[in-house]
C-alpha cells in the first residue's frame, strides 16, 4: 500500500509560485518568452505559474519519460516534441523536479541546437542530493530531501497527480 506524508501544503506552493512568477516577470521585462511545460509532471505548476507571469508569452509542451516506478531508467525519451520555432527566442523550461538533472541537461542540449536567444530553467522542486550533472537551475521553488514525492502533478505509477499538495510517497508493508 502507498501512503503519503504531506511535505508542502497548497498555501506554501501557491505562495512560492507567486514569488517565482514575480522574479521571472521582472527578469524578462520587455522581452517575449516561450514557456515550455515538461509533461506530464509539470502540468499543474505550469498552469499556475504562467497565469502569474506578466510578460507576453507563448506556451509549448514537451512530453518526456525517464522514470519507472520510483527510479530513473537513465534513458530519456521525448515522446512528443515542441511546435514553436524558438530560434532567437528566450525559452523558459518549466519542470516539476530536478533530481539527477539528466532530463533537464538533455532537453537543454537539444533546445540549444535550435539557436534560441537563451534557455533558462525553472524547477519547482530540487533534490540536490541526487544530482549527477550540474545543469544550472535559474529558478528553484523548494529544496527537498532525497525522498520520492507525489502530488501537484507528480505521480507514482501514473497516480496521485491530482493531489493539490505535495507528499512523500512511502510503500507500507
Ligand atoms: P532527473 O532526470 O532529474 O533525474 O529526473 C527528472 C524527472 O524524474 C522529473 O521530471 C520527474 O518526472 C521524475 N522524478 C524525479 N524525482 C521524482 C520524485 O520524487 N517524484 C516523482 N513523482 N517524480 C520524480
Coordinates of N, CA and C and ligand atoms in Angstrom, one line a residue:
X1 N 0.8 -1.2 0.0 CA 0.0 0.0 0.0 C 0.9 1.3 0.0
X2 N 0.4 2.3 -0.6 CA 1.2 3.6 -0.7 C 0.5 4.6 0.2
X3 N 1.4 5.2 1.0 CA 0.9 6.3 1.9 C 1.7 7.6 1.6
X4 N 1.1 8.7 2.0 CA 1.7 10.0 1.7 C 1.8 10.9 2.9
X5 N 3.0 11.3 3.3 CA 3.1 12.2 4.4 C 3.3 13.6 3.8
X6 N 2.4 14.6 4.1 CA 2.4 15.9 3.5 C 3.8 16.5 3.7
X7 N 4.3 17.1 2.6 CA 5.6 17.8 2.7 C 5.4 19.3 2.4
X8 N 4.6 19.6 1.4 CA 4.4 21.0 1.1 C 2.8 21.3 0.9
X9 N 2.3 22.2 1.6 CA 0.9 22.5 1.6 C 0.5 23.3 0.4
X10 N -0.8 23.3 0.1 CA -1.3 24.1 -1.0 C -0.9 25.6 -0.8
X11 N -1.0 26.1 0.4 CA -0.6 27.5 0.6 C 0.9 27.8 0.4
X12 N 1.7 26.8 0.9 CA 3.2 27.0 0.6 C 3.5 27.0 -0.9
X13 N 2.8 26.1 -1.6 CA 3.1 26.0 -3.0 C 2.6 27.3 -3.7
X14 N 1.4 27.7 -3.4 CA 0.9 28.9 -4.1 C 1.7 30.2 -3.9
X15 N 2.2 30.3 -2.6 CA 3.0 31.4 -2.2 C 4.3 31.4 -3.0
X16 N 4.9 30.2 -3.1 CA 6.2 30.1 -3.9 C 6.0 30.4 -5.4
X17 N 4.8 29.9 -5.9 CA 4.6 30.1 -7.3 C 4.5 31.6 -7.6
X18 N 3.8 32.3 -6.7 CA 3.7 33.8 -6.9 C 5.0 34.5 -6.8
X19 N 5.9 34.0 -5.9 CA 7.2 34.6 -5.8 C 8.1 34.4 -7.1
X20 N 8.0 33.1 -7.5 CA 8.8 32.8 -8.7 C 8.3 33.6 -9.9
X21 N 7.0 33.7 -10.1 CA 6.4 34.4 -11.2 C 6.8 35.9 -11.2
X22 N 6.9 36.4 -10.0 CA 7.3 37.8 -9.9 C 8.7 38.0 -10.3
X23 N 9.6 37.1 -9.9 CA 11.0 37.2 -10.3 C 11.2 37.1 -11.8
X24 N 10.4 36.1 -12.3 CA 10.5 35.9 -13.8 C 10.0 37.1 -14.5
X25 N 8.9 37.6 -14.1 CA 8.3 38.8 -14.8 C 9.3 40.0 -14.8
X26 N 10.0 40.1 -13.6 CA 11.0 41.2 -13.6 C 12.2 41.0 -14.5
X27 N 12.6 39.7 -14.5 CA 13.8 39.3 -15.3 C 13.6 39.4 -16.8
X28 N 12.4 39.2 -17.2 CA 12.1 39.2 -18.6 C 11.3 40.4 -19.1
X29 N 11.4 41.5 -18.3 CA 10.7 42.7 -18.6 C 11.0 43.1 -20.1
X30 N 10.1 43.6 -20.9 CA 10.3 44.0 -22.2 C 10.8 42.9 -23.2
X31 N 10.6 41.6 -22.8 CA 11.0 40.5 -23.6 C 9.8 39.7 -23.9
X32 N 9.9 38.8 -24.8 CA 8.8 37.8 -25.1 C 9.3 36.4 -24.8
X33 N 8.6 35.7 -24.0 CA 9.0 34.3 -23.6 C 8.3 33.2 -24.4
X34 N 9.1 32.1 -24.5 CA 8.4 30.8 -24.8 C 8.5 30.0 -23.6
X35 N 7.4 29.8 -22.9 CA 7.4 29.0 -21.7 C 7.1 27.5 -22.1
X36 N 8.0 26.6 -21.7 CA 7.8 25.2 -22.1 C 7.5 24.3 -20.9
X37 N 6.4 23.7 -21.0 CA 6.0 22.8 -19.9 C 6.5 21.4 -20.2
X38 N 7.2 20.8 -19.2 CA 7.7 19.4 -19.4 C 6.7 18.5 -18.8
X39 N 6.0 17.8 -19.7 CA 4.9 16.9 -19.3 C 5.4 15.5 -18.9
X40 N 4.7 14.8 -18.1 CA 3.5 15.2 -17.6 C 3.6 16.0 -16.3
X41 N 4.6 15.7 -15.5 CA 4.7 16.2 -14.1 C 4.5 17.6 -13.9
X42 N 4.9 18.5 -14.8 CA 4.9 19.9 -14.6 C 3.5 20.6 -14.9
X43 N 2.5 19.8 -15.3 CA 1.3 20.4 -15.9 C 0.6 21.4 -14.9
X44 N 0.6 21.0 -13.6 CA -0.1 21.8 -12.6 C 0.7 23.1 -12.3
X45 N 1.9 22.9 -12.0 CA 2.9 24.0 -11.8 C 2.8 25.0 -12.9
X46 N 2.9 24.4 -14.1 CA 3.0 25.3 -15.3 C 1.7 26.1 -15.4
X47 N 0.6 25.5 -15.3 CA -0.7 26.3 -15.5 C -0.8 27.3 -14.4
X48 N -0.3 27.1 -13.2 CA -0.4 28.1 -12.1 C 0.6 29.2 -12.4
X49 N 1.8 28.9 -12.8 CA 2.8 29.9 -12.9 C 2.6 30.8 -14.1
X50 N 2.2 30.3 -15.3 CA 2.0 31.1 -16.4 C 0.9 32.1 -16.2
X51 N -0.1 31.8 -15.4 CA -1.2 32.7 -15.1 C -0.6 34.0 -14.4
X52 N 0.5 33.8 -13.7 CA 1.0 34.9 -12.9 C 2.2 35.6 -13.5
X53 N 2.7 35.1 -14.6 CA 3.8 35.8 -15.3 C 3.3 36.9 -16.1
X54 N 3.9 38.1 -15.9 CA 3.3 39.3 -16.5 C 4.1 39.9 -17.7
X55 N 4.6 39.0 -18.5 CA 5.2 39.4 -19.8 C 4.6 38.6 -20.9
X56 N 4.6 39.1 -22.1 CA 3.9 38.4 -23.2 C 4.6 37.0 -23.3
X57 N 3.8 36.0 -23.5 CA 4.5 34.7 -23.7 C 3.7 33.7 -24.6
X58 N 4.4 32.8 -25.1 CA 3.8 31.7 -25.8 C 4.0 30.5 -25.0
X59 N 3.1 29.5 -25.1 CA 3.4 28.2 -24.4 C 3.7 27.1 -25.4
X60 N 4.5 26.2 -24.9 CA 4.7 24.9 -25.7 C 4.9 23.8 -24.7
X61 N 4.9 22.6 -25.3 CA 4.9 21.4 -24.4 C 5.8 20.3 -25.0
X62 N 6.5 19.6 -24.0 CA 7.3 18.5 -24.3 C 6.9 17.4 -23.5
X63 N 6.6 16.2 -24.1 CA 6.3 15.0 -23.3 C 7.5 14.1 -23.2
X64 N 7.9 14.0 -21.9 CA 9.2 13.3 -21.7 C 9.0 12.2 -20.7
X65 N 9.7 11.1 -20.9 CA 9.6 10.0 -19.9 C 11.0 9.4 -19.6
X66 N 11.2 9.2 -18.3 CA 12.5 8.6 -17.9 C 12.4 7.7 -16.7
X67 N 11.2 7.8 -16.0 CA 11.0 7.1 -14.7 C 10.2 5.8 -14.8
X68 N 10.7 4.8 -14.1 CA 10.0 3.6 -14.0 C 9.8 3.4 -12.5
X69 N 8.6 3.3 -12.0 CA 8.2 3.3 -10.6 C 8.9 4.5 -9.9
X70 N 9.9 4.3 -9.0 CA 10.4 5.4 -8.3 C 11.9 5.7 -8.6
X71 N 12.4 5.1 -9.7 CA 13.8 5.4 -10.0 C 13.9 5.7 -11.5
X72 N 14.9 6.5 -11.8 CA 15.2 6.9 -13.2 C 15.7 5.7 -14.0
X73 N 15.2 5.6 -15.2 CA 15.7 4.5 -16.1 C 17.0 4.9 -16.7
X74 N 17.3 6.2 -16.6 CA 18.5 6.8 -17.2 C 18.4 7.0 -18.7
X75 N 17.3 6.6 -19.3 CA 17.1 6.8 -20.7 C 16.0 7.8 -20.9
X76 N 16.3 8.9 -21.5 CA 15.3 10.0 -21.6 C 14.6 9.9 -23.0
X77 N 13.3 9.7 -22.9 CA 12.6 9.6 -24.2 C 11.7 10.8 -24.4
X78 N 11.9 11.5 -25.5 CA 10.9 12.6 -25.8 C 9.8 12.0 -26.7
X79 N 8.7 11.8 -26.1 CA 7.6 11.2 -26.8 C 6.8 12.1 -27.7
X80 N 6.8 13.4 -27.3 CA 6.1 14.4 -28.1 C 6.8 15.7 -28.1
X81 N 7.2 16.3 -29.2 CA 8.1 17.4 -29.3 C 7.3 18.8 -29.4
X82 N 8.1 19.9 -29.2 CA 7.5 21.2 -29.3 C 7.1 21.6 -30.7
X83 N 6.2 22.6 -30.8 CA 5.8 23.1 -32.1 C 6.4 24.5 -32.5
X84 N 6.7 25.3 -31.4 CA 7.1 26.6 -31.7 C 8.5 26.7 -32.3
X85 N 8.7 27.7 -33.1 CA 10.1 28.0 -33.6 C 10.8 28.8 -32.6
X86 N 11.8 28.3 -32.0 CA 12.4 29.0 -30.8 C 13.7 29.8 -31.2
X87 N 14.0 29.8 -32.5 CA 15.3 30.5 -33.0 C 15.2 32.0 -32.6
X88 N 16.2 32.4 -31.9 CA 16.2 33.8 -31.5 C 15.3 34.2 -30.3
X89 N 14.6 33.2 -29.7 CA 13.7 33.5 -28.6 C 14.2 33.1 -27.3
X90 N 13.7 33.8 -26.2 CA 14.0 33.4 -24.9 C 13.1 32.3 -24.4
X91 N 13.7 31.2 -24.1 CA 13.0 30.0 -23.7 C 13.1 29.7 -22.2
X92 N 12.0 29.4 -21.6 CA 12.0 29.1 -20.1 C 11.4 27.7 -20.0
X93 N 12.2 26.8 -19.6 CA 11.8 25.4 -19.4 C 11.2 25.3 -18.0
X94 N 9.9 24.8 -17.9 CA 9.3 24.7 -16.6 C 9.1 23.3 -16.2
X95 N 9.8 22.9 -15.1 CA 9.9 21.5 -14.7 C 9.3 21.3 -13.3
X96 N 8.8 20.1 -13.0 CA 8.3 19.8 -11.7 C 9.5 19.6 -10.7
X97 N 10.4 18.8 -11.1 CA 11.5 18.5 -10.1 C 12.8 18.2 -10.8
X98 N 13.9 18.7 -10.3 CA 15.2 18.3 -10.8 C 15.8 17.3 -9.8
X99 N 16.1 16.1 -10.3 CA 16.6 15.1 -9.5 C 18.1 14.8 -9.9
X100 N 18.3 13.9 -10.8 CA 19.7 13.7 -11.2 C 20.2 14.9 -12.1
X101 N 19.2 15.5 -12.7 CA 19.5 16.7 -13.6 C 19.7 16.2 -15.1
X102 N 19.6 14.9 -15.3 CA 19.9 14.3 -16.6 C 18.8 14.7 -17.7
X103 N 17.6 14.7 -17.2 CA 16.5 15.1 -18.2 C 16.6 16.5 -18.6
X104 N 16.8 17.4 -17.6 CA 16.9 18.9 -18.0 C 18.2 19.1 -18.8
X105 N 19.3 18.5 -18.5 CA 20.5 18.7 -19.3 C 20.3 18.2 -20.8
X106 N 19.6 17.1 -20.9 CA 19.4 16.5 -22.2 C 18.5 17.5 -23.0
X107 N 17.4 18.0 -22.4 CA 16.5 18.9 -23.1 C 17.2 20.2 -23.4
X108 N 18.0 20.7 -22.5 CA 18.7 22.0 -22.7 C 19.6 21.8 -23.9
X109 N 20.3 20.7 -24.0 CA 21.3 20.5 -25.1 C 20.5 20.4 -26.4
X110 N 19.4 19.8 -26.4 CA 18.5 19.7 -27.7 C 18.0 21.0 -28.1
X111 N 17.6 21.8 -27.1 CA 17.0 23.1 -27.4 C 18.1 24.1 -28.0
X112 N 19.3 24.0 -27.5 CA 20.3 24.9 -27.9 C 20.7 24.6 -29.4
X113 N 20.4 23.5 -29.9 CA 20.6 23.2 -31.3 C 19.7 24.0 -32.2
X114 N 18.6 24.5 -31.6 CA 17.7 25.3 -32.4 C 18.0 26.8 -32.3
X115 N 19.1 27.2 -31.8 CA 19.6 28.6 -31.7 C 18.6 29.6 -31.0
X116 N 18.2 29.2 -29.8 CA 17.4 30.2 -29.1 C 18.3 31.3 -28.6
X117 N 17.7 32.5 -28.2 CA 18.5 33.6 -27.7 C 19.0 33.2 -26.3
X118 N 18.1 32.5 -25.5 CA 18.5 32.0 -24.2 C 17.6 30.8 -23.8
X119 N 18.2 30.0 -22.9 CA 17.4 28.9 -22.3 C 17.6 29.0 -20.8
X120 N 16.5 29.2 -20.0 CA 16.6 29.1 -18.6 C 15.7 28.0 -18.1
X121 N 16.0 27.6 -16.8 CA 15.2 26.6 -16.2 C 14.5 27.0 -14.9
X122 N 13.2 26.7 -14.8 CA 12.5 27.0 -13.5 C 12.0 25.6 -13.0
X123 N 12.5 25.2 -11.9 CA 12.0 23.9 -11.3 C 11.4 24.2 -10.0
X124 N 10.2 23.6 -9.8 CA 9.5 23.8 -8.5 C 10.3 23.2 -7.4
X125 N 10.8 21.9 -7.6 CA 11.4 21.2 -6.6 C 12.9 20.8 -7.0
X126 N 13.8 20.8 -6.0 CA 15.2 20.5 -6.3 C 15.7 19.4 -5.3
X127 N 16.1 18.3 -5.8 CA 16.6 17.2 -4.9 C 18.1 17.2 -5.2
X128 N 18.8 18.1 -4.5 CA 20.2 18.3 -4.8 C 21.1 17.1 -4.5
X129 N 20.7 16.3 -3.5 CA 21.4 15.2 -3.0 C 21.7 14.1 -4.1
X130 N 20.8 14.1 -5.1 CA 20.9 13.1 -6.2 C 21.4 13.6 -7.5
X131 N 21.9 14.9 -7.5 CA 22.3 15.5 -8.7 C 23.5 14.8 -9.3
X132 N 23.5 14.5 -10.6 CA 24.6 13.8 -11.4 C 25.3 14.8 -12.3
X133 N 24.5 15.8 -12.9 CA 25.1 16.8 -13.7 C 24.7 18.2 -13.3
X134 N 25.6 19.1 -13.4 CA 25.4 20.4 -12.9 C 24.6 21.2 -14.0
X135 N 23.3 21.1 -14.0 CA 22.5 21.6 -15.1 C 22.3 23.1 -15.0
X136 N 22.4 23.7 -13.8 CA 22.2 25.1 -13.7 C 20.8 25.5 -13.7
X137 N 20.2 25.5 -12.5 CA 18.8 25.9 -12.3 C 18.7 27.4 -12.1
X138 N 17.9 28.1 -12.8 CA 17.8 29.5 -12.7 C 16.8 30.0 -11.7
X139 N 15.7 29.2 -11.6 CA 14.7 29.5 -10.6 C 14.3 28.2 -9.9
X140 N 14.4 28.2 -8.5 CA 14.1 27.0 -7.8 C 13.0 27.3 -6.8
X141 N 12.0 26.5 -6.7 CA 10.9 26.7 -5.7 C 11.4 26.3 -4.3
X142 N 11.6 25.0 -4.1 CA 11.9 24.4 -2.8 C 13.0 23.4 -3.0
X143 N 14.0 23.4 -2.1 CA 15.0 22.3 -2.0 C 14.4 21.3 -1.1
X144 N 14.3 20.0 -1.5 CA 13.7 19.0 -0.7 C 14.6 17.8 -0.5
X145 N 14.4 17.0 0.6 CA 15.3 15.9 0.9 C 15.2 14.8 -0.2
X146 N 16.0 13.8 -0.1 CA 16.1 12.7 -1.0 C 15.0 11.7 -0.7
X147 N 13.8 12.1 -1.1 CA 12.6 11.3 -0.9 C 11.8 11.3 -2.2
X148 N 11.0 10.2 -2.4 CA 10.2 10.2 -3.6 C 8.9 11.0 -3.3
X149 N 8.5 12.0 -4.1 CA 7.3 12.8 -3.7 C 6.3 12.6 -4.8
X150 N 5.0 12.8 -4.4 CA 3.9 12.8 -5.3 C 3.0 14.0 -5.1
X151 N 2.1 14.2 -6.0 CA 1.1 15.3 -5.9 C 1.5 16.5 -6.7
X152 N 0.5 17.4 -6.9 CA 0.7 18.6 -7.6 C 1.4 18.3 -9.0
X153 N 0.9 17.3 -9.6 CA 1.4 16.9 -11.0 C 2.3 15.7 -10.9
X154 N 2.9 15.5 -9.8 CA 3.9 14.4 -9.7 C 3.2 13.0 -9.4
X155 N 3.7 12.0 -10.0 CA 3.0 10.7 -9.9 C 3.8 9.6 -9.3
X156 N 3.0 8.5 -8.9 CA 3.6 7.2 -8.6 C 2.9 6.2 -9.5
X157 N 3.5 5.7 -10.5 CA 2.9 4.8 -11.5 C 1.6 5.4 -12.1
X158 N 1.7 6.7 -12.4 CA 0.5 7.4 -13.0 C -0.5 8.0 -12.1
X159 N -0.4 7.6 -10.8 CA -1.4 8.1 -9.8 C -0.9 9.2 -9.0
X160 N -1.8 9.8 -8.3 CA -1.6 10.9 -7.3 C -1.3 12.3 -7.9
X161 N -1.3 12.4 -9.2 CA -1.0 13.7 -9.9 C -2.0 14.8 -9.5
X162 N -3.3 14.3 -9.1 CA -4.3 15.3 -8.9 C -4.3 15.8 -7.4
X163 N -3.4 15.4 -6.6 CA -3.4 15.9 -5.2 C -3.0 17.4 -5.3
X164 N -3.7 18.3 -4.6 CA -3.3 19.7 -4.7 C -2.1 20.1 -3.9
X165 N -1.6 19.2 -3.1 CA -0.3 19.4 -2.3 C 0.7 18.4 -2.6
X166 N 1.9 18.5 -2.0 CA 3.0 17.5 -2.3 C 3.2 16.7 -1.1
X167 N 3.3 15.4 -1.3 CA 3.5 14.4 -0.2 C 4.7 13.5 -0.5
X168 N 5.3 13.0 0.6 CA 6.4 12.0 0.5 C 5.7 10.6 0.3
X169 N 6.1 9.9 -0.7 CA 5.4 8.7 -1.1 C 6.2 7.5 -0.4
X170 N 5.5 6.7 0.4 CA 6.1 5.6 1.1 C 5.3 4.3 0.8
X171 N 6.1 3.2 0.6 CA 5.4 1.9 0.4 C 5.3 1.3 1.7
X172 N 4.0 1.0 2.2 CA 3.8 0.4 3.5 C 3.6 -1.1 3.4
X173 N 4.4 -1.8 4.1 CA 4.3 -3.3 4.0 C 3.2 -3.8 5.0
Ligands
LIG1 P1 16.1 13.6 -13.5 O1 16.4 13.4 -14.9 O2 16.4 15.0 -12.9 O3 16.7 12.5 -12.7 O4 14.5 13.4 -13.3 C1 13.6 14.3 -13.6 C2 12.2 13.6 -13.7 O5 12.1 12.5 -12.8 C3 11.2 14.5 -13.2 O6 10.7 15.3 -14.2 C4 10.1 13.6 -12.6 O7 9.3 13.2 -13.6 C5 10.9 12.4 -12.2 N1 11.2 12.4 -10.7 C6 12.3 12.7 -10.1 N2 12.2 12.6 -8.7 C7 10.8 12.4 -8.5 C8 10.0 12.3 -7.4 O8 10.5 12.4 -6.2 N3 8.7 12.0 -7.6 C9 8.2 11.9 -8.8 N4 6.9 11.6 -8.9 N5 8.9 12.0 -9.9 C10 10.2 12.3 -9.8

